[in-house]
Amino acid sequence: MMISSSWIIFIGIALVSYLVQLNLKSKFKKYSKMALPSGMTGRDVAIKMLQDNGIYDVQVTSTQGMLTDHYNPANKTVNLSEGVYASNSVMAAAVAAHECGHAVQHARAYAPLTMRSKLVPVVTFASQWVSWLILGGILLLNYFPQLLLGGIILFAMTTLFSFITLPVEIDASKRALVWLSSAGITNSYNHAQAEDALKSAAYTYVVAALGSLATLIYYIMIYMGRRD
């Protein structure tokens, strides 16, 4: 009965995740058509935000794909997708400023970002093996339950990573929005749109974290119910 309830939760989270992604793409398309009065591109916005925060050792580059924007602390690069790098839209400005928010976090040694960075090697290892351990653990549950337990421990690390990501992403958006307003990049006519775009992006991380937690609980229930 509990497992059936878990499947209902999974389906619900999957549906919500789909709707959130659909909403984000809709907002991206909508706000990508709203040009900034200054004509600044995503690249221009990123460079200015970095310089305004006294950061001169981070490069701004273009990367292929849609919604592939990210900050890489390993080589100190703000990587903007093609639709953001050369675009002068409100959406491009919001996304570029958000990614630069991560660069500012890095420069200021923001604790959650530091913690997340330290977990990257562990999560990378866990991601490579967790599926095999979970699958093997379920198949051999009555003979070798320790295998599933190992998979649960690894999956718990990826779930922890998802939740640590939440404050990192939310803080980056806050830094971005404050700077966009104070620097005059956005104004009373388009700041609300930039804020709406970043909130929509944040929802995807919330749903992902909740989905990971629900899956973790499901695996724990299987392990705990092996004697039933």
Short mmCIF file of N, CA, C and O in Angstrom, two decimals, residues 73-136:
data_model
loop_
_atom_site.label_atom_id
_atom_site.label_comp_id
_atom_site.label_asym_id
_atom_site.label_seq_id
_atom_site.Cartn_x
_atom_site.Cartn_y
_atom_site.Cartn_z
N PRO A 73 33.38 26.76 -11.52
CA PRO A 73 34.37 27.27 -10.57
C PRO A 73 35.76 26.68 -10.78
O PRO A 73 36.76 27.26 -10.32
N ALA A 74 35.83 25.55 -11.47
CA ALA A 74 37.13 24.89 -11.68
C ALA A 74 38.04 25.73 -12.57
O ALA A 74 39.23 25.90 -12.28
N ASN A 75 37.48 26.27 -13.67
CA ASN A 75 38.30 27.09 -14.56
C ASN A 75 37.85 28.55 -14.60
O ASN A 75 38.30 29.33 -15.44
N LYS A 76 36.96 28.91 -13.68
CA LYS A 76 36.47 30.28 -13.53
C LYS A 76 35.94 30.84 -14.86
O LYS A 76 36.46 31.81 -15.39
N THR A 77 34.90 30.20 -15.37
CA THR A 77 34.26 30.68 -16.59
C THR A 77 32.75 30.76 -16.40
O THR A 77 32.15 29.88 -15.80
N VAL A 78 32.18 31.84 -16.91
CA VAL A 78 30.72 31.97 -16.97
C VAL A 78 30.35 31.57 -18.39
O VAL A 78 30.71 32.23 -19.36
N ASN A 79 29.65 30.45 -18.52
CA ASN A 79 29.32 29.89 -19.83
C ASN A 79 27.86 30.19 -20.15
O ASN A 79 26.95 29.71 -19.48
N LEU A 80 27.65 31.00 -21.17
CA LEU A 80 26.30 31.42 -21.55
C LEU A 80 25.87 30.72 -22.84
O LEU A 80 26.65 30.60 -23.78
N SER A 81 24.63 30.25 -22.85
CA SER A 81 24.10 29.58 -24.04
C SER A 81 23.99 30.57 -25.19
O SER A 81 24.00 31.79 -25.00
N GLU A 82 23.87 30.02 -26.39
CA GLU A 82 23.83 30.86 -27.58
C GLU A 82 22.70 31.88 -27.55
O GLU A 82 22.84 33.01 -28.03
N GLY A 83 21.56 31.49 -26.96
CA GLY A 83 20.41 32.38 -26.90
C GLY A 83 20.53 33.46 -25.85
O GLY A 83 19.68 34.34 -25.75
N VAL A 84 21.58 33.40 -25.06
CA VAL A 84 21.81 34.39 -24.00
C VAL A 84 23.03 35.25 -24.31
O VAL A 84 23.00 36.48 -24.15
N TYR A 85 24.10 34.63 -24.76
CA TYR A 85 25.38 35.30 -24.98
C TYR A 85 25.26 36.55 -25.86
O TYR A 85 25.76 37.62 -25.51
N ALA A 86 24.60 36.40 -27.02
CA ALA A 86 24.54 37.51 -27.97
C ALA A 86 23.19 38.24 -27.98
O ALA A 86 22.98 39.15 -28.78
N SER A 87 22.30 37.84 -27.09
CA SER A 87 20.96 38.45 -27.06
C SER A 87 20.94 39.67 -26.15
O SER A 87 21.61 39.70 -25.12
N ASN A 88 20.14 40.67 -26.53
CA ASN A 88 20.02 41.88 -25.71
C ASN A 88 18.66 41.92 -25.00
O ASN A 88 18.12 42.99 -24.75
N SER A 89 18.13 40.76 -24.70
CA SER A 89 16.80 40.66 -24.10
C SER A 89 16.85 40.71 -22.57
O SER A 89 17.91 40.55 -21.95
N VAL A 90 15.69 40.91 -21.97
CA VAL A 90 15.56 40.89 -20.52
C VAL A 90 15.94 39.52 -19.98
O VAL A 90 16.61 39.39 -18.95
N MET A 91 15.52 38.48 -20.69
CA MET A 91 15.83 37.11 -20.27
C MET A 91 17.34 36.88 -20.27
O MET A 91 17.88 36.29 -19.33
N ALA A 92 18.00 37.32 -21.30
CA ALA A 92 19.45 37.14 -21.40
C ALA A 92 20.17 37.86 -20.26
O ALA A 92 21.10 37.32 -19.66
N ALA A 93 19.71 39.05 -19.94
CA ALA A 93 20.32 39.82 -18.85
C ALA A 93 20.12 39.11 -17.52
O ALA A 93 21.06 39.02 -16.70
N ALA A 94 18.93 38.57 -17.29
CA ALA A 94 18.63 37.88 -16.03
C ALA A 94 19.48 36.63 -15.88
O ALA A 94 20.07 36.39 -14.81
N VAL A 95 19.56 35.84 -16.94
CA VAL A 95 20.33 34.60 -16.89
C VAL A 95 21.82 34.89 -16.72
O VAL A 95 22.50 34.25 -15.91
N ALA A 96 22.33 35.84 -17.47
CA ALA A 96 23.76 36.19 -17.39
C ALA A 96 24.11 36.69 -15.99
O ALA A 96 25.14 36.30 -15.42
N ALA A 97 23.24 37.52 -15.43
CA ALA A 97 23.50 38.04 -14.08
C ALA A 97 23.43 36.93 -13.04
O ALA A 97 24.20 36.91 -12.08
N HIS A 98 22.51 35.99 -13.23
CA HIS A 98 22.39 34.86 -12.31
C HIS A 98 23.67 34.03 -12.29
O HIS A 98 24.18 33.68 -11.22
N GLU A 99 24.20 33.72 -13.47
CA GLU A 99 25.42 32.92 -13.54
C GLU A 99 26.60 33.68 -12.94
O GLU A 99 27.47 33.09 -12.29
N CYS A 100 26.61 34.99 -13.13
CA CYS A 100 27.67 35.80 -12.53
C CYS A 100 27.49 35.85 -11.01
O CYS A 100 28.46 36.04 -10.28
N GLY A 101 26.24 35.66 -10.57
CA GLY A 101 25.99 35.58 -9.13
C GLY A 101 26.76 34.43 -8.51
O GLY A 101 27.25 34.53 -7.38
N HIS A 102 26.91 33.34 -9.26
CA HIS A 102 27.70 32.20 -8.78
C HIS A 102 29.19 32.57 -8.71
O HIS A 102 29.90 32.14 -7.79
N ALA A 103 29.64 33.35 -9.67
CA ALA A 103 31.04 33.79 -9.66
C ALA A 103 31.31 34.68 -8.45
O ALA A 103 32.37 34.60 -7.83
N VAL A 104 30.33 35.52 -8.12
CA VAL A 104 30.45 36.37 -6.94
C VAL A 104 30.47 35.51 -5.67
O VAL A 104 31.25 35.75 -4.75
N GLN A 105 29.61 34.50 -5.63
CA GLN A 105 29.60 33.57 -4.50
C GLN A 105 30.97 32.92 -4.33
O GLN A 105 31.47 32.80 -3.21
N HIS A 106 31.54 32.51 -5.44
CA HIS A 106 32.85 31.86 -5.43
C HIS A 106 33.92 32.81 -4.88
O HIS A 106 34.73 32.43 -4.03
N ALA A 107 33.88 34.04 -5.36
CA ALA A 107 34.86 35.03 -4.93
C ALA A 107 34.71 35.39 -3.46
O ALA A 107 35.69 35.70 -2.77
N ARG A 108 33.47 35.32 -2.97
CA ARG A 108 33.20 35.67 -1.57
C ARG A 108 33.20 34.44 -0.65
O ARG A 108 32.90 34.54 0.53
N ALA A 109 33.53 33.28 -1.20
CA ALA A 109 33.58 32.02 -0.43
C ALA A 109 32.24 31.75 0.24
O ALA A 109 32.18 31.42 1.43
N TYR A 110 31.16 31.85 -0.53
CA TYR A 110 29.82 31.58 -0.03
C TYR A 110 29.75 30.12 0.41
O TYR A 110 30.00 29.21 -0.37
N ALA A 111 29.42 29.89 1.68
CA ALA A 111 29.51 28.56 2.30
C ALA A 111 28.77 27.44 1.55
O ALA A 111 29.35 26.38 1.29
N PRO A 112 27.49 27.63 1.20
CA PRO A 112 26.79 26.54 0.48
C PRO A 112 27.45 26.19 -0.86
O PRO A 112 27.48 25.01 -1.23
N LEU A 113 27.98 27.19 -1.57
CA LEU A 113 28.66 26.90 -2.84
C LEU A 113 29.93 26.10 -2.58
O LEU A 113 30.25 25.16 -3.32
N THR A 114 30.67 26.48 -1.54
CA THR A 114 31.89 25.76 -1.18
C THR A 114 31.58 24.31 -0.84
O THR A 114 32.28 23.39 -1.27
N MET A 115 30.50 24.12 -0.08
CA MET A 115 30.09 22.77 0.30
C MET A 115 29.69 21.96 -0.92
O MET A 115 30.05 20.79 -1.05
N ARG A 116 28.93 22.60 -1.83
CA ARG A 116 28.50 21.89 -3.03
C ARG A 116 29.70 21.50 -3.89
O ARG A 116 29.74 20.40 -4.45
N SER A 117 30.66 22.39 -4.00
CA SER A 117 31.85 22.11 -4.81
C SER A 117 32.63 20.93 -4.25
O SER A 117 33.16 20.10 -5.01
N LYS A 118 32.68 20.83 -2.93
CA LYS A 118 33.40 19.72 -2.30
C LYS A 118 32.69 18.39 -2.52
O LYS A 118 33.31 17.33 -2.50
N LEU A 119 31.37 18.46 -2.72
CA LEU A 119 30.59 17.24 -2.92
C LEU A 119 30.62 16.74 -4.36
O LEU A 119 30.22 15.61 -4.62
N VAL A 120 31.06 17.59 -5.29
CA VAL A 120 31.04 17.22 -6.71
C VAL A 120 31.76 15.90 -6.99
O VAL A 120 31.20 15.03 -7.68
N PRO A 121 32.99 15.68 -6.49
CA PRO A 121 33.65 14.38 -6.77
C PRO A 121 32.87 13.20 -6.22
O PRO A 121 32.78 12.15 -6.86
N VAL A 122 32.28 13.37 -5.03
CA VAL A 122 31.50 12.29 -4.41
C VAL A 122 30.25 12.00 -5.23
O VAL A 122 29.91 10.83 -5.49
N VAL A 123 29.56 13.06 -5.65
CA VAL A 123 28.34 12.90 -6.43
C VAL A 123 28.64 12.31 -7.81
O VAL A 123 27.87 11.50 -8.32
N THR A 124 29.76 12.70 -8.38
CA THR A 124 30.16 12.15 -9.67
C THR A 124 30.38 10.64 -9.55
O THR A 124 29.92 9.87 -10.40
N PHE A 125 31.06 10.23 -8.50
CA PHE A 125 31.28 8.80 -8.25
C PHE A 125 29.95 8.09 -8.00
O PHE A 125 29.69 7.01 -8.56
N ALA A 126 29.11 8.72 -7.18
CA ALA A 126 27.82 8.11 -6.84
C ALA A 126 26.95 7.93 -8.08
O ALA A 126 26.29 6.90 -8.25
N SER A 127 26.95 8.92 -8.95
CA SER A 127 26.12 8.87 -10.16
C SER A 127 26.52 7.74 -11.09
O SER A 127 25.69 7.19 -11.81
N GLN A 128 27.80 7.38 -11.07
CA GLN A 128 28.29 6.32 -11.95
C GLN A 128 27.86 4.93 -11.48
O GLN A 128 27.69 4.03 -12.30
N TRP A 129 27.66 4.77 -10.18
CA TRP A 129 27.43 3.44 -9.63
C TRP A 129 26.06 3.23 -9.00
O TRP A 129 25.64 2.08 -8.81
N VAL A 130 25.38 4.32 -8.65
CA VAL A 130 24.15 4.19 -7.87
C VAL A 130 23.08 3.36 -8.57
O VAL A 130 22.42 2.52 -7.94
N SER A 131 22.89 3.54 -9.88
CA SER A 131 21.85 2.80 -10.59
C SER A 131 22.10 1.30 -10.56
O SER A 131 21.17 0.49 -10.37
N TRP A 132 23.38 0.92 -10.73
CA TRP A 132 23.72 -0.51 -10.73
C TRP A 132 23.53 -1.11 -9.34
O TRP A 132 23.03 -2.24 -9.21
N LEU A 133 23.91 -0.37 -8.30
CA LEU A 133 23.77 -0.87 -6.94
C LEU A 133 22.29 -1.00 -6.55
O LEU A 133 21.89 -1.99 -5.92
N ILE A 134 21.49 0.00 -6.95
CA ILE A 134 20.07 -0.04 -6.63
C ILE A 134 19.40 -1.22 -7.34
O ILE A 134 18.64 -2.00 -6.73
N LEU A 135 19.68 -1.35 -8.64
CA LEU A 135 19.08 -2.44 -9.42
C LEU A 135 19.50 -3.81 -8.87
O LEU A 135 18.66 -4.69 -8.64
N GLY A 136 20.82 -3.96 -8.68
CA GLY A 136 21.31 -5.23 -8.15
C GLY A 136 20.80 -5.49 -6.75
O GLY A 136 20.46 -6.63 -6.39
#
